[in-house]
Coordinates of C-alpha atoms in Angstrom, one line a residue:
M25 CA -14.5 33.3 -12.0
V26 CA -11.1 33.9 -10.4
R27 CA -13.5 33.5 -7.2
K28 CA -15.2 29.8 -8.2
I29 CA -11.9 28.6 -9.0
G30 CA -9.8 29.4 -6.1
I31 CA -13.3 27.7 -3.6
G32 CA -13.0 24.5 -6.4
L33 CA -9.3 24.6 -5.4
T34 CA -9.5 25.2 -1.8
C35 CA -12.3 22.3 -1.8
V36 CA -9.6 19.9 -3.5
L37 CA -7.0 20.8 -1.1
L38 CA -9.0 20.2 1.7
F39 CA -10.0 16.9 0.5
F40 CA -6.5 15.6 0.0
I41 CA -5.6 16.7 4.1
L42 CA -8.7 14.8 5.0
I43 CA -7.3 12.0 2.6
F44 CA -4.3 12.6 4.5
T45 CA -5.1 12.8 8.1
K46 CA -7.2 9.8 7.5
V47 CA -3.9 7.7 6.4
Y48 CA -2.0 9.0 8.8
F49 CA -4.1 8.3 12.0
S50 CA -5.3 4.9 11.1
S51 CA -1.4 4.2 10.5
M52 CA -1.0 5.4 13.6
Q53 CA -3.6 3.3 15.3
E54 CA -2.4 0.2 13.7
F55 CA 1.3 1.0 15.0
K56 CA 0.1 1.8 18.4
T57 CA -2.0 -2.2 18.0
A58 CA 1.2 -3.3 17.0
E59 CA 3.6 -2.1 20.0
N60 CA 0.8 -3.5 22.4
A61 CA 0.9 -7.0 20.9
F62 CA 5.1 -6.9 20.4
S63 CA 5.6 -5.7 24.1
Q64 CA 3.1 -9.1 24.8
K65 CA 5.5 -11.1 22.3
D66 CA 2.1 -12.0 20.6
Y67 CA 3.9 -11.5 17.7
P68 CA 1.4 -13.3 15.0
K69 CA -0.9 -10.0 15.9
A70 CA 1.9 -8.1 16.2
I71 CA 3.1 -8.8 12.7
Q72 CA -0.7 -8.6 11.1
H73 CA -1.0 -4.5 12.7
Y74 CA 2.6 -3.6 11.2
E75 CA 1.6 -5.1 8.1
R76 CA -1.2 -2.9 8.5
A77 CA 0.6 0.4 9.4
I78 CA 2.9 0.2 6.3
L79 CA -0.2 -0.4 4.2
W80 CA -1.8 3.2 5.6
Y81 CA 1.4 4.8 4.1
V82 CA 1.4 7.8 2.9
P83 CA 5.6 9.5 1.6
V84 CA 5.6 11.7 4.4
G85 CA 5.6 10.5 7.7
G86 CA 4.1 8.2 8.8
Y87 CA 4.6 4.7 10.4
G88 CA 6.2 2.7 7.5
E89 CA 9.6 2.9 8.8
P90 CA 9.1 2.1 12.4
S91 CA 6.5 -0.7 11.4
A92 CA 9.6 -2.4 8.8
K93 CA 11.9 -1.8 12.0
R94 CA 10.2 -3.6 14.4
L95 CA 8.8 -6.6 11.8
W96 CA 12.5 -7.2 11.1
E97 CA 13.3 -7.3 14.7
I98 CA 10.6 -10.1 14.7
A99 CA 11.8 -11.8 12.2
E100 CA 15.5 -11.8 13.4
T101 CA 14.7 -13.0 16.7
L102 CA 12.3 -16.3 16.1
E103 CA 14.6 -17.0 13.1
S104 CA 16.6 -20.2 15.3
E105 CA 13.2 -20.4 17.4
D106 CA 10.0 -20.3 15.2
S107 CA 11.8 -20.1 11.4
P108 CA 7.7 -20.6 10.0
L109 CA 7.0 -17.2 11.7
A110 CA 9.8 -15.4 11.1
L111 CA 9.7 -16.5 7.6
E112 CA 5.7 -14.8 7.9
A113 CA 7.7 -11.8 9.0
Y114 CA 10.0 -11.5 6.0
R115 CA 7.5 -11.8 4.0
T116 CA 4.8 -9.2 5.5
L117 CA 7.6 -6.6 5.6
R118 CA 8.0 -7.5 1.6
S119 CA 4.4 -7.7 0.7
A120 CA 3.6 -4.9 2.5
F121 CA 5.7 -2.8 1.0
Y122 CA 5.0 -3.7 -2.4
A123 CA 1.1 -3.4 -2.0
T124 CA 1.8 0.1 -1.5
R125 CA 3.5 0.8 -4.8
S126 CA 2.4 3.2 -7.3
F127 CA 5.1 5.1 -9.8
Y128 CA 7.8 3.7 -7.1
T129 CA 8.1 1.4 -4.6
P130 CA 8.3 2.6 -1.0
G131 CA 10.5 0.7 1.1
Q132 CA 12.6 -0.9 -1.4
P133 CA 16.0 -1.1 0.9
W134 CA 13.9 -3.4 3.4
I135 CA 12.8 -5.4 0.1
D136 CA 16.0 -5.8 -1.0
R137 CA 17.6 -7.0 2.6
A138 CA 14.6 -9.1 2.6
N139 CA 14.6 -11.1 0.1
P140 CA 18.0 -13.2 1.1
R141 CA 16.3 -14.4 4.5
I142 CA 13.4 -15.1 3.0
A143 CA 15.5 -17.2 0.6
R144 CA 17.3 -19.1 2.8
L145 CA 14.2 -19.8 5.3
M146 CA 12.2 -21.0 2.2
A147 CA 15.2 -23.4 1.5
G148 CA 15.4 -24.6 5.0
Q149 CA 11.2 -26.0 4.4
T150 CA 11.0 -30.0 4.0
N151 CA 11.0 -30.1 0.1
Y152 CA 8.5 -32.5 -1.0
S153 CA 9.7 -32.8 -4.9
E154 CA 12.3 -35.6 -5.4
A155 CA 14.4 -33.1 -7.6
D156 CA 14.5 -30.2 -4.5
Q157 CA 15.8 -33.0 -2.4
Q158 CA 18.6 -33.6 -4.3
K159 CA 19.7 -30.6 -4.2
S160 CA 21.6 -28.7 -1.8
L161 CA 21.0 -26.1 0.5
E162 CA 22.8 -23.3 -1.3
Q163 CA 21.2 -24.3 -4.7
L164 CA 18.1 -23.5 -3.2
T165 CA 18.1 -20.4 -1.7
Q166 CA 19.8 -19.2 -4.9
E167 CA 17.0 -20.7 -6.8
A168 CA 14.5 -19.1 -4.6
L169 CA 16.6 -15.7 -4.5
V170 CA 15.9 -15.5 -8.6
I171 CA 12.5 -15.5 -7.8
L172 CA 12.5 -13.2 -5.4
E173 CA 14.3 -10.6 -6.9
R174 CA 12.7 -10.3 -10.1
P175 CA 11.3 -6.9 -11.0
M176 CA 8.2 -6.1 -9.6
R177 CA 7.8 -2.7 -11.0
P178 CA 4.5 -1.1 -11.7
D179 CA 3.6 -0.8 -15.0
P180 CA 4.1 3.4 -15.6
F181 CA 0.8 3.8 -18.2
W182 CA -1.9 1.9 -15.8
S183 CA 0.4 4.0 -12.8
F184 CA -0.6 7.1 -14.6
V185 CA -4.2 5.9 -14.8
V186 CA -4.8 5.3 -11.2
V187 CA -3.6 8.8 -10.6
L188 CA -5.4 10.7 -13.2
G189 CA -8.8 8.3 -12.5
F190 CA -8.5 9.3 -8.9
L191 CA -7.6 13.2 -9.5
V192 CA -10.1 13.6 -12.2
W193 CA -12.9 11.8 -10.8
A194 CA -12.1 13.6 -6.9
A195 CA -12.7 17.4 -9.2
G196 CA -16.0 15.5 -11.1
V197 CA -17.2 15.4 -7.7
L198 CA -16.3 18.4 -6.7
L199 CA -17.5 20.1 -9.6
F200 CA -20.7 18.2 -9.6
I201 CA -21.8 20.0 -6.5
W202 CA -20.6 22.7 -7.5
R203 CA -22.5 23.0 -11.0
A204 CA -25.4 20.6 -10.9
F205 CA -27.2 22.5 -8.3
G206 CA -28.8 25.4 -9.0
E207 CA -29.0 28.7 -6.4
G208 CA -29.2 27.6 -2.2
G209 CA -29.2 24.2 -3.9
R210 CA -33.3 24.1 -4.7
Q211 CA -32.3 23.3 -8.6
V212 CA -31.3 21.0 -10.0
M213 CA -29.3 21.2 -12.9
L214 CA -30.1 18.4 -15.0
K215 CA -27.7 19.2 -18.2
Q216 CA -24.9 20.1 -15.9
G217 CA -26.1 16.9 -13.9
I218 CA -25.2 14.6 -16.4
V219 CA -22.2 16.2 -17.9
W220 CA -20.4 16.1 -14.8
G221 CA -22.0 12.3 -13.6
T222 CA -20.8 10.9 -17.0
V223 CA -17.0 12.3 -15.9
I224 CA -17.6 10.6 -12.1
I225 CA -18.5 7.2 -13.1
I226 CA -15.6 7.2 -16.3
F227 CA -13.0 8.2 -14.1
Y228 CA -13.6 6.4 -11.0
A229 CA -14.3 3.4 -13.4
L230 CA -11.0 4.0 -14.7
W231 CA -9.7 4.7 -11.1
I232 CA -10.9 0.9 -10.7
I233 CA -9.4 -0.5 -13.6
G234 CA -6.0 1.0 -13.5
M235 CA -5.4 -0.5 -9.8
T236 CA -5.9 -3.9 -10.9
R237 CA -3.8 -3.5 -13.7
A238 CA -0.8 -1.3 -12.4

């Protein structure tokens, strides 16, 4: 029994190592592509790939932080030259980190820095509302900033469901392989297959539902 538990835990550990490796190297590849575009001053392409590098987020290491620095550099550079593209860069920086949130929001300092810049650039855009045209730039900036700084924290319950659903689904897949097949994989254990197959389906569904609600 101890040996089987050890094998199961080793499989789970290897599974997470593979996920981490995939995410890390995907982030690295996107960052390299973005750096190449940045060196050629192809800022729209650079913004797109820096965003992807952030979205491939890992809690330790990864290329989220250097990508955020580059996005900020692009946005500051373009503010006086191409304000719509600068606004896109700031918004990309903000939305990318929000898209990676779970129990916490990574990159919160970057979001806090970007909000006032986004608000100011939004206020400087053409306003088609007659009421907005009568307001000062400062008023429009403050109104936009209030909206941007509204709390956008993830729902704790559904965040827990996301983590639980993923972990049990991953464990269920391994247990299905381990328990549903007999010695040498030549015999299918129908009862075990039904039990663990049901677990896989239920917790996979919970994982997906949690991601849409968190």
